[in-house]
Amino acid sequence: MNLPPLAAIRVFEAAARHGSFTNAAEELGMTQAAVSYQIKLLEERIGAALFLRRPRQVILTEVGARLAPVISEAFDMMRAAIAATRENADGILTITTIPTFAANWLVPRLGSFQLAHPSLAVRLQATREIIDFARQDADVGIRSGGGRWPGMVSHKIFGADFAPMLSPTLAGTIGGVKTPADLLKLPIVDPSDPWWKIWFAAAGVAEPDLRGNPLSRFGDQHLEGKAVIAGQGVGILTPVFYETELKQGQLIQPFDIVGNDDHFYWLVYPESRRNVPKIRAFRDWLLEQLGEQ
């Protein structure tokens, strides 16, 4: 039996994934009428209905539900095969990562990865956006969250712990920071950050009165860290990102108490690409770095 037109199969995969002809049309750059037409062609070739049409949604029939995962897997395999072919041609590893993770943890260590894999060029995309790997050009990502993203492999890197930090000079303006309550005598960088309440609760300080402009925000932790090092205030920062600054005395972490909101940093990549050599190489290197840390 000859295969139905690839265009109809592609439309079916998108419609099944979205559960919507409208959303499938938007993704494929088609009209909804064109999507309906392609689905009808496919149903005629198969000899069975694939969707139940409802007023505001479409639902897979039993036949459609059996076909959808097989078609989806086939498209994933094709994407992976094309990506693998492309990577052999350009030798570029594209990493999408949270800006603070890139600036404070990844970039200082990337030299060892480059030495171990000189044939690979690394391209960093520092963004807080959670990208769609099926539609955007990236190989692996660093994300913050709970670790569950459909279709993705996730490796836990470390927890997003946080604690107050400040410059020694700022601490000296009040004769040093001896108790958590002493921090309330100083200006706070981004007092609206929810991490503050979590940390002060762990430190036994209820309803802290945080000094500072609640509308002041830096957008990313590594920018906030710059302000803290400059003595502009006390920041709530992730210690693992500031190991060098703490060792060099640019920052002090006056208390061992750390907070955590159950978020972690994760290495992620599509399940369908888990065996791509450059992704495997970066994964193994990163996990080795974490073992040494």
Short mmCIF file of N, CA and C in Angstrom, two decimals, residues 8-162:
data_model
loop_
_atom_site.label_atom_id
_atom_site.label_comp_id
_atom_site.label_asym_id
_atom_site.label_seq_id
_atom_site.Cartn_x
_atom_site.Cartn_y
_atom_site.Cartn_z
N ALA A 8 -0.43 15.58 4.23
CA ALA A 8 -1.57 15.20 5.06
C ALA A 8 -1.11 14.58 6.38
N ILE A 9 -0.06 13.78 6.31
CA ILE A 9 0.48 13.16 7.53
C ILE A 9 1.04 14.23 8.46
N ARG A 10 1.73 15.20 7.90
CA ARG A 10 2.30 16.28 8.70
C ARG A 10 1.20 17.08 9.39
N VAL A 11 0.12 17.36 8.67
CA VAL A 11 -1.00 18.11 9.25
C VAL A 11 -1.64 17.29 10.38
N PHE A 12 -1.80 15.99 10.15
CA PHE A 12 -2.38 15.13 11.19
C PHE A 12 -1.53 15.15 12.46
N GLU A 13 -0.20 15.07 12.31
CA GLU A 13 0.69 15.06 13.49
C GLU A 13 0.53 16.34 14.30
N ALA A 14 0.47 17.48 13.60
CA ALA A 14 0.33 18.76 14.30
C ALA A 14 -1.03 18.88 14.97
N ALA A 15 -2.09 18.47 14.28
CA ALA A 15 -3.44 18.56 14.84
C ALA A 15 -3.60 17.63 16.05
N ALA A 16 -3.02 16.44 15.97
CA ALA A 16 -3.10 15.49 17.08
C ALA A 16 -2.33 16.01 18.28
N ARG A 17 -1.16 16.62 18.04
CA ARG A 17 -0.33 17.15 19.13
C ARG A 17 -1.02 18.31 19.83
N HIS A 18 -1.67 19.18 19.05
CA HIS A 18 -2.32 20.37 19.64
C HIS A 18 -3.74 20.08 20.11
N GLY A 19 -4.38 19.03 19.55
CA GLY A 19 -5.79 18.82 19.84
C GLY A 19 -6.65 19.93 19.28
N SER A 20 -6.17 20.53 18.18
CA SER A 20 -6.86 21.69 17.62
C SER A 20 -6.45 21.88 16.17
N PHE A 21 -7.44 22.03 15.29
CA PHE A 21 -7.15 22.35 13.90
C PHE A 21 -6.63 23.79 13.78
N THR A 22 -7.18 24.68 14.61
CA THR A 22 -6.78 26.08 14.57
C THR A 22 -5.31 26.25 14.93
N ASN A 23 -4.88 25.63 16.03
CA ASN A 23 -3.48 25.74 16.46
C ASN A 23 -2.53 25.07 15.48
N ALA A 24 -2.99 23.94 14.90
CA ALA A 24 -2.17 23.28 13.89
C ALA A 24 -1.99 24.18 12.68
N ALA A 25 -3.05 24.87 12.29
CA ALA A 25 -2.98 25.79 11.15
C ALA A 25 -1.99 26.92 11.42
N GLU A 26 -2.02 27.46 12.65
CA GLU A 26 -1.09 28.54 13.01
C GLU A 26 0.35 28.06 12.95
N GLU A 27 0.61 26.84 13.46
CA GLU A 27 1.97 26.32 13.46
C GLU A 27 2.49 26.09 12.05
N LEU A 28 1.63 25.59 11.17
CA LEU A 28 2.06 25.21 9.82
C LEU A 28 1.91 26.33 8.80
N GLY A 29 1.35 27.48 9.23
CA GLY A 29 1.17 28.59 8.29
C GLY A 29 0.10 28.31 7.26
N MET A 30 -0.97 27.62 7.69
CA MET A 30 -2.06 27.26 6.78
C MET A 30 -3.36 27.85 7.31
N THR A 31 -4.39 27.77 6.50
CA THR A 31 -5.72 28.14 6.98
C THR A 31 -6.34 26.94 7.67
N GLN A 32 -7.32 27.20 8.51
CA GLN A 32 -8.01 26.09 9.18
C GLN A 32 -8.73 25.21 8.16
N ALA A 33 -9.24 25.84 7.10
CA ALA A 33 -9.92 25.07 6.06
C ALA A 33 -8.95 24.12 5.36
N ALA A 34 -7.71 24.57 5.16
CA ALA A 34 -6.72 23.72 4.51
C ALA A 34 -6.35 22.54 5.41
N VAL A 35 -6.27 22.79 6.71
CA VAL A 35 -6.00 21.70 7.65
C VAL A 35 -7.13 20.67 7.61
N SER A 36 -8.36 21.15 7.65
CA SER A 36 -9.52 20.24 7.60
C SER A 36 -9.52 19.41 6.32
N TYR A 37 -9.13 20.06 5.22
CA TYR A 37 -9.09 19.36 3.93
C TYR A 37 -8.05 18.25 3.94
N GLN A 38 -6.85 18.53 4.47
CA GLN A 38 -5.80 17.51 4.52
C GLN A 38 -6.19 16.35 5.43
N ILE A 39 -6.83 16.65 6.55
CA ILE A 39 -7.28 15.59 7.45
C ILE A 39 -8.33 14.72 6.75
N LYS A 40 -9.22 15.37 6.02
CA LYS A 40 -10.26 14.62 5.29
C LYS A 40 -9.63 13.70 4.24
N LEU A 41 -8.61 14.20 3.53
CA LEU A 41 -7.91 13.36 2.55
C LEU A 41 -7.30 12.13 3.21
N LEU A 42 -6.67 12.35 4.37
CA LEU A 42 -6.02 11.25 5.07
C LEU A 42 -7.06 10.23 5.56
N GLU A 43 -8.17 10.73 6.07
CA GLU A 43 -9.23 9.82 6.54
C GLU A 43 -9.79 8.99 5.40
N GLU A 44 -9.91 9.61 4.23
CA GLU A 44 -10.41 8.86 3.07
C GLU A 44 -9.42 7.78 2.64
N ARG A 45 -8.11 8.08 2.70
CA ARG A 45 -7.10 7.08 2.33
C ARG A 45 -7.07 5.92 3.33
N ILE A 46 -7.24 6.25 4.62
CA ILE A 46 -7.20 5.23 5.65
C ILE A 46 -8.51 4.45 5.73
N GLY A 47 -9.61 5.15 5.44
CA GLY A 47 -10.91 4.51 5.50
C GLY A 47 -11.54 4.55 6.88
N ALA A 48 -11.13 5.53 7.71
CA ALA A 48 -11.70 5.65 9.05
C ALA A 48 -11.52 7.09 9.53
N ALA A 49 -12.44 7.52 10.40
CA ALA A 49 -12.34 8.85 10.98
C ALA A 49 -11.17 8.90 11.97
N LEU A 50 -10.43 9.99 11.96
CA LEU A 50 -9.30 10.16 12.87
C LEU A 50 -9.63 11.12 14.02
N PHE A 51 -10.60 11.99 13.80
CA PHE A 51 -10.99 12.96 14.83
C PHE A 51 -12.51 13.00 14.97
N LEU A 52 -12.94 13.27 16.19
CA LEU A 52 -14.34 13.62 16.45
C LEU A 52 -14.40 15.13 16.48
N ARG A 53 -15.22 15.72 15.61
CA ARG A 53 -15.31 17.17 15.55
C ARG A 53 -16.33 17.66 16.58
N ARG A 54 -15.90 18.48 17.52
CA ARG A 54 -16.76 19.10 18.52
C ARG A 54 -16.78 20.61 18.27
N PRO A 55 -17.73 21.35 18.87
CA PRO A 55 -17.84 22.79 18.58
C PRO A 55 -16.55 23.57 18.75
N ARG A 56 -15.78 23.32 19.83
CA ARG A 56 -14.58 24.12 20.06
C ARG A 56 -13.31 23.29 20.19
N GLN A 57 -13.40 22.03 19.82
CA GLN A 57 -12.21 21.19 19.92
C GLN A 57 -12.37 19.97 19.03
N VAL A 58 -11.29 19.29 18.80
CA VAL A 58 -11.32 18.02 18.09
C VAL A 58 -10.67 16.97 18.99
N ILE A 59 -11.21 15.77 18.97
CA ILE A 59 -10.74 14.68 19.84
C ILE A 59 -10.38 13.49 18.96
N LEU A 60 -9.24 12.88 19.23
CA LEU A 60 -8.83 11.71 18.46
C LEU A 60 -9.80 10.56 18.66
N THR A 61 -10.13 9.90 17.57
CA THR A 61 -10.90 8.66 17.67
C THR A 61 -9.96 7.54 18.13
N GLU A 62 -10.48 6.36 18.31
CA GLU A 62 -9.64 5.23 18.70
C GLU A 62 -8.58 4.96 17.65
N VAL A 63 -8.97 5.05 16.37
CA VAL A 63 -8.01 4.85 15.28
C VAL A 63 -6.96 5.95 15.30
N GLY A 64 -7.40 7.19 15.48
CA GLY A 64 -6.47 8.32 15.52
C GLY A 64 -5.50 8.23 16.68
N ALA A 65 -6.01 7.78 17.84
CA ALA A 65 -5.16 7.66 19.03
C ALA A 65 -4.10 6.59 18.86
N ARG A 66 -4.38 5.55 18.07
CA ARG A 66 -3.38 4.52 17.79
C ARG A 66 -2.33 5.03 16.81
N LEU A 67 -2.77 5.84 15.87
CA LEU A 67 -1.87 6.31 14.83
C LEU A 67 -0.98 7.46 15.29
N ALA A 68 -1.50 8.35 16.13
CA ALA A 68 -0.80 9.59 16.49
C ALA A 68 0.59 9.36 17.08
N PRO A 69 0.76 8.50 18.11
CA PRO A 69 2.11 8.35 18.68
C PRO A 69 3.13 7.77 17.70
N VAL A 70 2.68 6.90 16.81
CA VAL A 70 3.58 6.31 15.82
C VAL A 70 4.05 7.39 14.85
N ILE A 71 3.10 8.21 14.39
CA ILE A 71 3.44 9.30 13.47
C ILE A 71 4.35 10.30 14.16
N SER A 72 4.04 10.64 15.42
CA SER A 72 4.86 11.60 16.17
C SER A 72 6.28 11.09 16.33
N GLU A 73 6.43 9.80 16.65
CA GLU A 73 7.77 9.22 16.81
C GLU A 73 8.53 9.26 15.49
N ALA A 74 7.83 9.00 14.39
CA ALA A 74 8.48 9.02 13.08
C ALA A 74 9.01 10.42 12.76
N PHE A 75 8.21 11.45 13.07
CA PHE A 75 8.67 12.82 12.82
C PHE A 75 9.84 13.17 13.73
N ASP A 76 9.81 12.72 15.00
CA ASP A 76 10.93 12.96 15.90
C ASP A 76 12.20 12.32 15.38
N MET A 77 12.08 11.11 14.84
CA MET A 77 13.25 10.42 14.28
C MET A 77 13.79 11.15 13.07
N MET A 78 12.89 11.67 12.24
CA MET A 78 13.34 12.43 11.08
C MET A 78 14.05 13.71 11.50
N ARG A 79 13.47 14.41 12.51
CA ARG A 79 14.12 15.63 13.01
C ARG A 79 15.50 15.31 13.56
N ALA A 80 15.59 14.23 14.33
CA ALA A 80 16.87 13.85 14.93
C ALA A 80 17.89 13.50 13.86
N ALA A 81 17.45 12.77 12.81
CA ALA A 81 18.36 12.38 11.74
C ALA A 81 18.88 13.61 10.99
N ILE A 82 17.98 14.56 10.73
CA ILE A 82 18.38 15.78 10.03
C ILE A 82 19.32 16.60 10.90
N ALA A 83 19.00 16.69 12.21
CA ALA A 83 19.86 17.44 13.13
C ALA A 83 21.24 16.82 13.23
N ALA A 84 21.27 15.47 13.28
CA ALA A 84 22.56 14.78 13.37
C ALA A 84 23.40 15.03 12.12
N THR A 85 22.73 15.06 10.96
CA THR A 85 23.43 15.34 9.71
C THR A 85 23.99 16.76 9.70
N ARG A 86 23.16 17.69 10.21
CA ARG A 86 23.58 19.09 10.25
C ARG A 86 24.77 19.28 11.19
N GLU A 87 24.73 18.60 12.34
CA GLU A 87 25.81 18.78 13.32
C GLU A 87 27.14 18.27 12.78
N ASN A 88 27.10 17.22 11.96
CA ASN A 88 28.35 16.72 11.37
C ASN A 88 28.95 17.74 10.41
N ALA A 89 28.06 18.56 9.85
CA ALA A 89 28.53 19.55 8.88
C ALA A 89 29.09 20.80 9.55
N ASP A 90 28.45 21.24 10.65
CA ASP A 90 28.88 22.52 11.22
C ASP A 90 29.63 22.39 12.54
N GLY A 91 29.49 21.29 13.25
CA GLY A 91 30.25 21.09 14.48
C GLY A 91 29.98 22.13 15.54
N ILE A 92 28.74 22.62 15.63
CA ILE A 92 28.39 23.66 16.61
C ILE A 92 27.47 23.07 17.67
N LEU A 93 27.80 23.34 18.94
CA LEU A 93 26.95 22.96 20.05
C LEU A 93 26.28 24.24 20.56
N THR A 94 24.96 24.31 20.43
CA THR A 94 24.22 25.49 20.86
C THR A 94 23.57 25.21 22.21
N ILE A 95 23.90 26.05 23.19
CA ILE A 95 23.40 25.89 24.55
C ILE A 95 22.53 27.09 24.88
N THR A 96 21.28 26.84 25.24
CA THR A 96 20.42 27.91 25.73
C THR A 96 20.41 27.82 27.25
N THR A 97 20.69 28.93 27.91
CA THR A 97 20.91 28.89 29.34
C THR A 97 20.44 30.15 30.04
N ILE A 98 20.06 30.01 31.29
CA ILE A 98 19.70 31.16 32.12
C ILE A 98 20.92 32.07 32.24
N PRO A 99 20.75 33.39 32.10
CA PRO A 99 21.91 34.29 32.11
C PRO A 99 22.82 34.15 33.32
N THR A 100 22.27 34.05 34.53
CA THR A 100 23.11 33.94 35.73
C THR A 100 23.92 32.67 35.72
N PHE A 101 23.33 31.55 35.29
CA PHE A 101 24.06 30.29 35.22
C PHE A 101 25.19 30.41 34.21
N ALA A 102 24.92 31.07 33.09
CA ALA A 102 25.95 31.24 32.06
C ALA A 102 27.11 32.08 32.58
N ALA A 103 26.80 33.23 33.17
CA ALA A 103 27.84 34.18 33.57
C ALA A 103 28.63 33.71 34.79
N ASN A 104 27.95 33.10 35.76
CA ASN A 104 28.58 32.82 37.05
C ASN A 104 29.05 31.38 37.23
N TRP A 105 28.60 30.47 36.37
CA TRP A 105 29.01 29.08 36.58
C TRP A 105 29.55 28.45 35.29
N LEU A 106 28.81 28.57 34.20
CA LEU A 106 29.18 27.83 32.99
C LEU A 106 30.38 28.42 32.26
N VAL A 107 30.35 29.72 31.99
CA VAL A 107 31.41 30.34 31.19
C VAL A 107 32.80 30.14 31.81
N PRO A 108 32.98 30.30 33.13
CA PRO A 108 34.31 30.09 33.70
C PRO A 108 34.84 28.66 33.56
N ARG A 109 33.96 27.72 33.29
CA ARG A 109 34.37 26.31 33.19
C ARG A 109 34.42 25.79 31.76
N LEU A 110 33.88 26.56 30.82
CA LEU A 110 33.75 26.06 29.44
C LEU A 110 35.08 25.78 28.77
N GLY A 111 36.14 26.42 29.24
CA GLY A 111 37.44 26.20 28.62
C GLY A 111 37.86 24.74 28.65
N SER A 112 37.55 24.03 29.74
CA SER A 112 37.94 22.62 29.83
C SER A 112 37.14 21.77 28.85
N PHE A 113 35.87 22.16 28.60
CA PHE A 113 35.08 21.43 27.60
C PHE A 113 35.66 21.65 26.21
N GLN A 114 36.05 22.89 25.89
CA GLN A 114 36.62 23.19 24.59
C GLN A 114 37.94 22.45 24.36
N LEU A 115 38.74 22.35 25.42
CA LEU A 115 40.01 21.61 25.30
C LEU A 115 39.76 20.13 25.04
N ALA A 116 38.74 19.58 25.70
CA ALA A 116 38.43 18.16 25.52
C ALA A 116 37.76 17.87 24.18
N HIS A 117 37.11 18.89 23.58
CA HIS A 117 36.38 18.69 22.31
C HIS A 117 36.71 19.84 21.36
N PRO A 118 37.94 19.88 20.88
CA PRO A 118 38.37 21.01 20.03
C PRO A 118 37.63 21.11 18.70
N SER A 119 37.00 20.04 18.26
CA SER A 119 36.28 20.09 16.98
C SER A 119 34.90 20.72 17.12
N LEU A 120 34.47 20.96 18.36
CA LEU A 120 33.14 21.54 18.59
C LEU A 120 33.27 23.02 18.92
N ALA A 121 32.49 23.83 18.25
CA ALA A 121 32.38 25.24 18.61
C ALA A 121 31.13 25.40 19.47
N VAL A 122 31.26 26.16 20.55
CA VAL A 122 30.14 26.36 21.47
C VAL A 122 29.48 27.71 21.21
N ARG A 123 28.18 27.68 21.12
CA ARG A 123 27.40 28.91 20.95
C ARG A 123 26.44 29.01 22.12
N LEU A 124 26.53 30.11 22.89
CA LEU A 124 25.66 30.31 24.06
C LEU A 124 24.51 31.25 23.71
N GLN A 125 23.33 30.88 24.16
CA GLN A 125 22.17 31.76 24.07
C GLN A 125 21.68 32.00 25.50
N ALA A 126 22.03 33.14 26.07
CA ALA A 126 21.65 33.45 27.45
C ALA A 126 20.27 34.10 27.45
N THR A 127 19.28 33.36 27.95
CA THR A 127 17.91 33.85 27.94
C THR A 127 17.11 33.19 29.06
N ARG A 128 16.12 33.89 29.56
CA ARG A 128 15.24 33.31 30.57
C ARG A 128 14.06 32.60 29.91
N GLU A 129 13.95 32.70 28.60
CA GLU A 129 12.85 32.09 27.86
C GLU A 129 13.02 30.56 27.82
N ILE A 130 11.93 29.85 28.04
CA ILE A 130 11.93 28.39 27.88
C ILE A 130 11.62 28.11 26.41
N ILE A 131 12.63 27.71 25.67
CA ILE A 131 12.46 27.59 24.23
C ILE A 131 11.81 26.26 23.85
N ASP A 132 11.26 26.23 22.66
CA ASP A 132 10.71 25.00 22.08
C ASP A 132 11.79 24.40 21.19
N PHE A 133 12.36 23.28 21.63
CA PHE A 133 13.46 22.66 20.88
C PHE A 133 13.03 22.20 19.49
N ALA A 134 11.74 21.95 19.30
CA ALA A 134 11.27 21.50 18.00
C ALA A 134 11.21 22.63 16.98
N ARG A 135 11.21 23.88 17.49
CA ARG A 135 11.02 25.01 16.58
C ARG A 135 12.16 26.02 16.63
N GLN A 136 13.07 25.87 17.62
CA GLN A 136 14.19 26.82 17.73
C GLN A 136 15.51 26.07 17.72
N ASP A 137 16.54 26.74 17.28
CA ASP A 137 17.83 26.09 17.05
C ASP A 137 18.65 26.06 18.34
N ALA A 138 18.57 24.95 19.05
CA ALA A 138 19.38 24.74 20.26
C ALA A 138 19.54 23.24 20.46
N ASP A 139 20.66 22.85 21.05
CA ASP A 139 20.92 21.44 21.29
C ASP A 139 20.58 21.02 22.72
N VAL A 140 21.03 21.83 23.69
CA VAL A 140 20.76 21.53 25.09
C VAL A 140 20.36 22.84 25.78
N GLY A 141 19.75 22.71 26.95
CA GLY A 141 19.35 23.89 27.69
C GLY A 141 19.61 23.74 29.17
N ILE A 142 19.75 24.86 29.85
CA ILE A 142 19.81 24.90 31.30
C ILE A 142 18.55 25.62 31.76
N ARG A 143 17.74 24.93 32.55
CA ARG A 143 16.48 25.51 33.01
C ARG A 143 16.39 25.46 34.53
N SER A 144 15.54 26.30 35.06
CA SER A 144 15.25 26.30 36.49
C SER A 144 13.79 25.91 36.66
N GLY A 145 13.54 25.00 37.60
CA GLY A 145 12.15 24.59 37.81
C GLY A 145 12.07 23.24 38.49
N GLY A 146 10.95 22.56 38.22
CA GLY A 146 10.69 21.28 38.88
C GLY A 146 11.28 20.08 38.16
N GLY A 147 11.72 20.26 36.92
CA GLY A 147 12.40 19.18 36.21
C GLY A 147 11.54 18.33 35.31
N ARG A 148 10.28 18.67 35.17
CA ARG A 148 9.39 17.87 34.32
C ARG A 148 8.92 18.70 33.13
N TRP A 149 9.47 18.36 31.97
CA TRP A 149 9.06 18.99 30.72
C TRP A 149 8.79 17.87 29.72
N PRO A 150 7.57 17.80 29.16
CA PRO A 150 7.21 16.70 28.25
C PRO A 150 8.19 16.55 27.10
N GLY A 151 8.59 15.31 26.84
CA GLY A 151 9.47 15.02 25.73
C GLY A 151 10.92 15.34 25.96
N MET A 152 11.28 15.76 27.20
CA MET A 152 12.64 16.16 27.49
C MET A 152 13.30 15.22 28.49
N VAL A 153 14.61 15.01 28.33
CA VAL A 153 15.43 14.35 29.34
C VAL A 153 15.96 15.44 30.26
N SER A 154 15.88 15.22 31.58
CA SER A 154 16.32 16.22 32.55
C SER A 154 17.35 15.62 33.50
N HIS A 155 18.46 16.32 33.68
CA HIS A 155 19.49 15.92 34.66
C HIS A 155 19.60 17.03 35.70
N LYS A 156 19.41 16.70 36.97
CA LYS A 156 19.50 17.70 38.03
C LYS A 156 20.95 18.16 38.17
N ILE A 157 21.15 19.46 38.21
CA ILE A 157 22.48 20.03 38.36
C ILE A 157 22.74 20.37 39.83
N PHE A 158 22.00 21.34 40.37
CA PHE A 158 22.04 21.62 41.80
C PHE A 158 20.84 22.48 42.16
N GLY A 159 20.57 22.58 43.46
CA GLY A 159 19.43 23.32 43.93
C GLY A 159 19.64 24.83 43.83
N ALA A 160 18.55 25.54 43.65
CA ALA A 160 18.60 27.00 43.60
C ALA A 160 18.55 27.55 45.03
N ASP A 161 19.55 27.18 45.85
CA ASP A 161 19.62 27.68 47.23
C ASP A 161 19.92 29.17 47.23
N PHE A 162 19.58 29.85 48.31
CA PHE A 162 19.84 31.27 48.38
C PHE A 162 20.10 31.71 49.82
#
